[in-house]
CSV table of C-alpha atoms and ligand atoms in Angstrom, one decimal:
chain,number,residue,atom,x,y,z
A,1,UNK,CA,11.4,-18.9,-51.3
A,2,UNK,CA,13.2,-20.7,-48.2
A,3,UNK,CA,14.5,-23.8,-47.7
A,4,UNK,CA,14.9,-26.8,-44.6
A,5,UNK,CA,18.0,-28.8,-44.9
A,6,UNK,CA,18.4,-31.6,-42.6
A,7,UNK,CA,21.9,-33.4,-42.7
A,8,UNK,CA,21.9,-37.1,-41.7
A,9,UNK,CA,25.8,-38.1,-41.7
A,10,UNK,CA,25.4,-41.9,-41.6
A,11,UNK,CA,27.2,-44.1,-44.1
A,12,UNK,CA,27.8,-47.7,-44.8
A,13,UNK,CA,31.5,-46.6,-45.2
A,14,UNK,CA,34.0,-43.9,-46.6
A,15,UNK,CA,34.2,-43.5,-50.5
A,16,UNK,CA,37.5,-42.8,-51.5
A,17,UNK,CA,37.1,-39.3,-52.5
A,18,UNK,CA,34.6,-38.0,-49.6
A,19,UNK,CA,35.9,-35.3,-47.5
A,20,UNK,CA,31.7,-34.4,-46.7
A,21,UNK,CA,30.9,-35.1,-42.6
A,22,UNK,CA,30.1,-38.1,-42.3
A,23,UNK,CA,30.4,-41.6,-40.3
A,24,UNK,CA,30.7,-44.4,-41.3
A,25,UNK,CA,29.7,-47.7,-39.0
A,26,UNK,CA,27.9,-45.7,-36.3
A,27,UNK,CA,24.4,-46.5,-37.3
A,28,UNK,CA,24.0,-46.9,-33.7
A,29,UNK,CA,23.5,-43.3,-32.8
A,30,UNK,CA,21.1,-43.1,-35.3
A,31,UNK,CA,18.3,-42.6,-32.8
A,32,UNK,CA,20.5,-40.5,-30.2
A,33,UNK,CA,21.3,-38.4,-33.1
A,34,UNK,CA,17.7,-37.6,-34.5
A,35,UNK,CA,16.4,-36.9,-31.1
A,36,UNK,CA,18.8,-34.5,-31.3
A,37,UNK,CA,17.9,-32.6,-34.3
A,38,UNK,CA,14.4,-32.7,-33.3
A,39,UNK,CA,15.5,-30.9,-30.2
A,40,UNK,CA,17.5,-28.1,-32.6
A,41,UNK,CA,14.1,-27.9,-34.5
A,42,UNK,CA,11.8,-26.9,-31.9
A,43,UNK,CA,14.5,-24.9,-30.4
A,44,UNK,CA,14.5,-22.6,-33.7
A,45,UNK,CA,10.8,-22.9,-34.2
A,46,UNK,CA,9.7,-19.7,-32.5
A,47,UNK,CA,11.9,-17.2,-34.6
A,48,UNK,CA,10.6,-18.6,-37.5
A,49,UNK,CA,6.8,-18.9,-36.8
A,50,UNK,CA,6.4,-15.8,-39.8
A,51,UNK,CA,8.1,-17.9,-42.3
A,52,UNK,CA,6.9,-20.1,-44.7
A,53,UNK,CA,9.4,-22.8,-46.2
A,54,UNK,CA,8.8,-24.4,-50.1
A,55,UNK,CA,11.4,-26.7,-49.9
A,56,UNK,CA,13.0,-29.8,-47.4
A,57,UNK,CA,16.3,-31.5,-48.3
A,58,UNK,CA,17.5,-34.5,-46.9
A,59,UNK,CA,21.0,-34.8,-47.4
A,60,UNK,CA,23.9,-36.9,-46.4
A,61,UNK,CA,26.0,-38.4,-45.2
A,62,UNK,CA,22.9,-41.1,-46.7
A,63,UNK,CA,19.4,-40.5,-44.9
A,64,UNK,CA,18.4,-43.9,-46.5
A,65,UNK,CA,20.7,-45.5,-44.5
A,66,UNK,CA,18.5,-45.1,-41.1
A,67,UNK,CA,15.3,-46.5,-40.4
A,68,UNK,CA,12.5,-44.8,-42.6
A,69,UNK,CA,10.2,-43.7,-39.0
A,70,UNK,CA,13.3,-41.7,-38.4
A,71,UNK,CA,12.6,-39.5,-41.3
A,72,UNK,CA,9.3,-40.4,-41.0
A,73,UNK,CA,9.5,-38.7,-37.1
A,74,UNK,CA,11.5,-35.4,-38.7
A,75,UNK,CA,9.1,-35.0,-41.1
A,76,UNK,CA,6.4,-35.0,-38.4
A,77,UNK,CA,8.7,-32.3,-36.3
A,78,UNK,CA,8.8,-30.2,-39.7
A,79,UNK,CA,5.2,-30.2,-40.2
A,80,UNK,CA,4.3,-29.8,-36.7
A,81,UNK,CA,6.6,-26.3,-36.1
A,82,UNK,CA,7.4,-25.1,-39.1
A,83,UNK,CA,4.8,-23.7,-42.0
A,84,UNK,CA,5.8,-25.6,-45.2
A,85,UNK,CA,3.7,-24.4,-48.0
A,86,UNK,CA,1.4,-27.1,-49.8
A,87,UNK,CA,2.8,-27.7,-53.0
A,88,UNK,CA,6.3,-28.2,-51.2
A,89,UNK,CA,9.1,-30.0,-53.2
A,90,UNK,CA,11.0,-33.0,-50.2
A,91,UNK,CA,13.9,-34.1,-51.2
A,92,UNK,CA,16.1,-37.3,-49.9
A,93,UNK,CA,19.1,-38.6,-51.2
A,94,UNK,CA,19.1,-42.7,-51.1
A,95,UNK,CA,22.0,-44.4,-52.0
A,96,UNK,CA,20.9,-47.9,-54.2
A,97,UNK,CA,21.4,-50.9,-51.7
A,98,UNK,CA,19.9,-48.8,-48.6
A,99,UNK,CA,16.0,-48.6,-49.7
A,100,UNK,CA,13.3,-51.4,-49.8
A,101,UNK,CA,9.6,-50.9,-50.8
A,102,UNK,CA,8.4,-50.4,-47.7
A,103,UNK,CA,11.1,-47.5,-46.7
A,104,UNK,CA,10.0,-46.3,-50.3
A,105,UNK,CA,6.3,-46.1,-48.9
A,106,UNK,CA,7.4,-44.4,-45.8
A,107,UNK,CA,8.8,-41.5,-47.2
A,108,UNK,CA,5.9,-40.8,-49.7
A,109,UNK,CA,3.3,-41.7,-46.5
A,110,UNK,CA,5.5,-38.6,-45.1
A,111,UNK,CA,5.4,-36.2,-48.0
A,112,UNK,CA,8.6,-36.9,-49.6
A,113,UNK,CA,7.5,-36.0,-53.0
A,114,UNK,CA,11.7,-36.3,-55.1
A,115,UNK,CA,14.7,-38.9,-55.1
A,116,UNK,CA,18.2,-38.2,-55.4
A,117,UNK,CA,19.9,-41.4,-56.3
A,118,UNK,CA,23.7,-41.6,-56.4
A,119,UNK,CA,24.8,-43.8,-58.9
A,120,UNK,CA,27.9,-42.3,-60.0
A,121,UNK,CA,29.1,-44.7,-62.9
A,122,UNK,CA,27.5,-47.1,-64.4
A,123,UNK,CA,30.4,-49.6,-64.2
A,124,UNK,CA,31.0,-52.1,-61.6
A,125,UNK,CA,35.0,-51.5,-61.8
A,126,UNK,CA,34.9,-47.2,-61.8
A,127,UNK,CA,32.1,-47.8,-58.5
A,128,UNK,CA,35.1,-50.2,-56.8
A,129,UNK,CA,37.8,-48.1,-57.4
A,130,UNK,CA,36.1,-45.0,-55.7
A,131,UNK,CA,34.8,-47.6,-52.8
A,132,UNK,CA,31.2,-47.1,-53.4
A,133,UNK,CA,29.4,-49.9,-51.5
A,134,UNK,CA,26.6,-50.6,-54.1
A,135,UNK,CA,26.5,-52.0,-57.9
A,136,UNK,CA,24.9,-50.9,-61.1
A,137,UNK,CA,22.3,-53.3,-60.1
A,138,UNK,CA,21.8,-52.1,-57.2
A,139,UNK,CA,21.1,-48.9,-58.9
A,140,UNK,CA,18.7,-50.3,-61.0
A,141,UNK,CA,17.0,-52.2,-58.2
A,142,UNK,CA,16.5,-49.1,-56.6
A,143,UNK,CA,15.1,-47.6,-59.9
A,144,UNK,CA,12.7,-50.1,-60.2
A,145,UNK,CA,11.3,-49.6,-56.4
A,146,UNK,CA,11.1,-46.1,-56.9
A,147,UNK,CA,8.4,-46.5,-60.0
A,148,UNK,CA,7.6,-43.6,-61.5
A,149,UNK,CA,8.2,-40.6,-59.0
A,150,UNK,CA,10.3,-37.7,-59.7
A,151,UNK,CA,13.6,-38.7,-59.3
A,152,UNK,CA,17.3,-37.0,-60.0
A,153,UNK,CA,20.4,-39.5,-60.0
A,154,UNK,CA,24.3,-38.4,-59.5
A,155,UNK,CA,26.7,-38.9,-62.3
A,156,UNK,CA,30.6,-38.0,-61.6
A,157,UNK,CA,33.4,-37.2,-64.4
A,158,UNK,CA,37.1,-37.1,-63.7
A,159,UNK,CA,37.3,-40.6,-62.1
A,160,UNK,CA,40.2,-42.4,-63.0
A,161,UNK,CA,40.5,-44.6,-65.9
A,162,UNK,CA,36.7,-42.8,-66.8
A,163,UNK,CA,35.7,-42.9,-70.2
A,164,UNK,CA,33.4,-40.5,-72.5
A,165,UNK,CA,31.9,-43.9,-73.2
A,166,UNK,CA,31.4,-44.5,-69.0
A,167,UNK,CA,29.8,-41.5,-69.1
A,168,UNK,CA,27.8,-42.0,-71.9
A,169,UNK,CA,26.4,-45.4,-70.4
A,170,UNK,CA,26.0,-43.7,-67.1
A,171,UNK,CA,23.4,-41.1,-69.3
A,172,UNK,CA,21.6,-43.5,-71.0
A,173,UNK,CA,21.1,-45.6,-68.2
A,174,UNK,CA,19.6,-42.8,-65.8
A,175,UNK,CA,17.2,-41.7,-68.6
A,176,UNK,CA,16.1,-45.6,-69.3
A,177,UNK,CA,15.1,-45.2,-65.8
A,178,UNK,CA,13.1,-42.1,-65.9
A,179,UNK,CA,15.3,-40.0,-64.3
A,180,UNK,CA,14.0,-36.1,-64.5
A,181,UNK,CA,17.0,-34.6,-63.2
A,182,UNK,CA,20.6,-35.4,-63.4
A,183,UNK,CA,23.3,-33.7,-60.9
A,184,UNK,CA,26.5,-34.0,-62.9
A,185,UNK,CA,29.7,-33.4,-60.8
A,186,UNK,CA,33.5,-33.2,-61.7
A,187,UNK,CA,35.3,-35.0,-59.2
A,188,UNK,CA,37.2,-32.4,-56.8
A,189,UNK,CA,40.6,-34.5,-55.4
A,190,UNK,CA,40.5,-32.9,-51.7
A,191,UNK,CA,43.8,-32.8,-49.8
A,192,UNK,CA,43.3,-35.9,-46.9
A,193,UNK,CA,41.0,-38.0,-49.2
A,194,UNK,CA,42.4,-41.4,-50.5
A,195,UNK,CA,42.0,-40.3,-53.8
A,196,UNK,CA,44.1,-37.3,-53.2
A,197,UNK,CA,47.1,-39.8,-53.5
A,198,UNK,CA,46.1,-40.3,-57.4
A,199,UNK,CA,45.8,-36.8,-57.9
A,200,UNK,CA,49.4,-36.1,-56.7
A,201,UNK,CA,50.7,-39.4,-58.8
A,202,UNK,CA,49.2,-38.1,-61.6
A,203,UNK,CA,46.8,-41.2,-62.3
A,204,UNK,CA,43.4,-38.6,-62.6
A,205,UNK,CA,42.5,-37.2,-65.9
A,206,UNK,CA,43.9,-33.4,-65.6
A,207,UNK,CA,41.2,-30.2,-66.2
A,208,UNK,CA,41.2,-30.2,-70.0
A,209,UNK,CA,40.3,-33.8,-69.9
A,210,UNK,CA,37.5,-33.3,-67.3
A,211,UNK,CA,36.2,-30.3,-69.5
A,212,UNK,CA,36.2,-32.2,-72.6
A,213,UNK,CA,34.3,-35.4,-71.0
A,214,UNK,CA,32.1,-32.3,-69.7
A,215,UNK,CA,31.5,-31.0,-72.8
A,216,UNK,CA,30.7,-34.0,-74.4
A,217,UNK,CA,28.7,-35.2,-72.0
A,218,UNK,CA,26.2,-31.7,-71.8
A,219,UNK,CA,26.3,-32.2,-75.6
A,220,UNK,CA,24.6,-35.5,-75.1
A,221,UNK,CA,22.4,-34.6,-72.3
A,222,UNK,CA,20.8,-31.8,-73.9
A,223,UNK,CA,20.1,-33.7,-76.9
A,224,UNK,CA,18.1,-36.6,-74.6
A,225,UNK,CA,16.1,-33.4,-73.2
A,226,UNK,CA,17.9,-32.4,-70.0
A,227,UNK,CA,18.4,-28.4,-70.2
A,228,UNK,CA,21.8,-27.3,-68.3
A,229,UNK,CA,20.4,-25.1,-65.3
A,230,UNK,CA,23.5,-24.0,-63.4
A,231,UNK,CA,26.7,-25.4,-63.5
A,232,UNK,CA,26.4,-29.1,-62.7
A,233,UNK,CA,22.9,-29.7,-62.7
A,234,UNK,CA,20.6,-31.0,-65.7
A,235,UNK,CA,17.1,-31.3,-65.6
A,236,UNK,CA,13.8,-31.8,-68.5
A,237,UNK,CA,12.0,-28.6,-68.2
A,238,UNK,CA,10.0,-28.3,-65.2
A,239,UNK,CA,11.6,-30.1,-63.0
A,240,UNK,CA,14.7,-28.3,-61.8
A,241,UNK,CA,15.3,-28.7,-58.4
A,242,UNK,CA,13.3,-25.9,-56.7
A,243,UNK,CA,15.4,-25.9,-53.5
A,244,UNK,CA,18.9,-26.2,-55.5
A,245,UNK,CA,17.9,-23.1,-57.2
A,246,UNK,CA,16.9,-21.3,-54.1
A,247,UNK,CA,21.1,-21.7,-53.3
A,248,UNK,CA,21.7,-20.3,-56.4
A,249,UNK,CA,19.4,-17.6,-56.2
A,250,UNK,CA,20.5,-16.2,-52.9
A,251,UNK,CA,17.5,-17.4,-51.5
A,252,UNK,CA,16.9,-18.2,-47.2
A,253,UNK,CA,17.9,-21.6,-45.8
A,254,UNK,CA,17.6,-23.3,-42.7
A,255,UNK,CA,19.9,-26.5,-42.1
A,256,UNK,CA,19.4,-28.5,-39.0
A,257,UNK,CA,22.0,-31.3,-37.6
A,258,UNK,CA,26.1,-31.7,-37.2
A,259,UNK,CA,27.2,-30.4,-40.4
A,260,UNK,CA,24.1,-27.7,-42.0
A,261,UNK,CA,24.5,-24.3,-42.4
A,262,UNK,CA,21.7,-21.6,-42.9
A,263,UNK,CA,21.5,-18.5,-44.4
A,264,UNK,CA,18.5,-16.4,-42.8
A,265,UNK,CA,18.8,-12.8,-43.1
A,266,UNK,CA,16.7,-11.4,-40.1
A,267,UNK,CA,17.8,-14.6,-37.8
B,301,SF4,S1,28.0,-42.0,-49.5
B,301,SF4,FE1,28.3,-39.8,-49.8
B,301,SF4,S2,28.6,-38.9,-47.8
B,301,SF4,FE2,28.8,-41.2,-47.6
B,301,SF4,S3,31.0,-41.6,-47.8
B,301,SF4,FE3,30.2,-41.7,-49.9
B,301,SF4,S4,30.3,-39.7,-50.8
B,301,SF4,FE4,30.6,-39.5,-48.5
């Protein structure tokens, strides 16, 4: 197994609690950018001519945020100097709010065969307080353009003022959807974040809060089907996340733009 990341650090703006790469408002280098990474890929092409790769990611930053024949042109770059094998699992992550049917159609036109939504919370109030730009609507707009692919959507615990009954909705409403794959994540306060200000006051639940909300909610995921994995990450049998596990397993990676990191042993 080996894996392609490709980091596209674009956003709408800064949620409160993201300390990730990324930057907000400068849509404008989106192009300048991607030219760019192109550039890195054929430069690493040669050394890797023997390899073959099983898995693309498209992370963020949000790669939904840039025009789809940007991805669509990567895509092109990957296929053109790399050997990805044919039943490949590619992977973006779209924010709701960013994606229309025709992006949609891109991305499948170009092989990208798995969604990572980011919803979070399904509650308008929790979504505002950690400054995410979309709605639960959104969400389920986004849900509905996606039909019925393979898709994974992001849940967080810890958030202030959270419930187990936000959780729960947050569940229920990925799986109405048809999600495959759920990404559950604790919320980790980082030192320079906004939200790192309501960690020191004291207004975020503390650990044994987040592990009890965490062990309720794997209670209730398993029992709607979605078999823990590894730590944070759900999925119905079958559809773990092939290049998530390669991590796991110590397996090779290749990351291309301002922010990836590989892990190739003989490069
Ligand atoms: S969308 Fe993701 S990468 Fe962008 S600011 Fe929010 S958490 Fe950070």
């Amino acid at each position: 197994m080996a894996g392609i990341y490709i980091h596209i650090p674009f956003c709408k703006s800064k949620c409160r609690y993201c300390d990730f790469t990324s930057y907000p408002s400068k849509l404008g280098f989106a192009e300048a950018y991607m030219a760019c990474l192109y550039k890195e890929m054929k430069l690493r092409a040669a050394e890797l001519q023997d390899k073959q790769f099983d898995t693309v990611y498209f992370g963020g930053g949000t790669p939904s945020i840039i025009d789809e024949k940007l991805i669509v042109g990567c895509m092109n770059q990957i296929k053109k100097y790399y050997h990805l094998s044919d039943s490949a699992e590619v992977t973006i992550e779209l924010n709701p709010g960013t994606v229309s049917k025709e992006k949609i159609e891109a991305y499948k036109s170009a092989g990208i065969n798995r969604f990572s939504v980011g919803l979070q919370v399904a509650s308008d109030a929790l979504l505002e307080e950690i400054g995410r730009v979309h709605t639960v609507s959104d969400f389920e707009e986004t849900c509905r353009l996606l039909g019925e692919v393979n898709f994974s959507a992001d849940i967080m615990i810890g958030l202030k003022g959270e419930t187990f009954a936000d959780v729960e909705t947050s569940i229920r409403l990925v799986q109405k959807y048809g999600a495959k794959h759920v990404s559950m994540y604790a919320l980790t306060p980082e030192d320079g974040t906004p939200i790192y200000s309501d960690y020191l006051n004291g207004d975020l639940p503390d650990a044994d809060e987040v592990a009890e909300l965490y062990g309720r909610a794997y209670k209730l995921l398993e029992s709607l089907g979605y078999k823990r994995y590894e730590v944070s990450n759900f999925a119905v049998p079958g559809y773990e996340s092939k290049h998530n596990l390669n991590y796991w397993r110590r397996g090779e990676y290749i990351g291309f733009g301002v922010a990836a990191s590989s892990f190739m042993k003989n490069s």
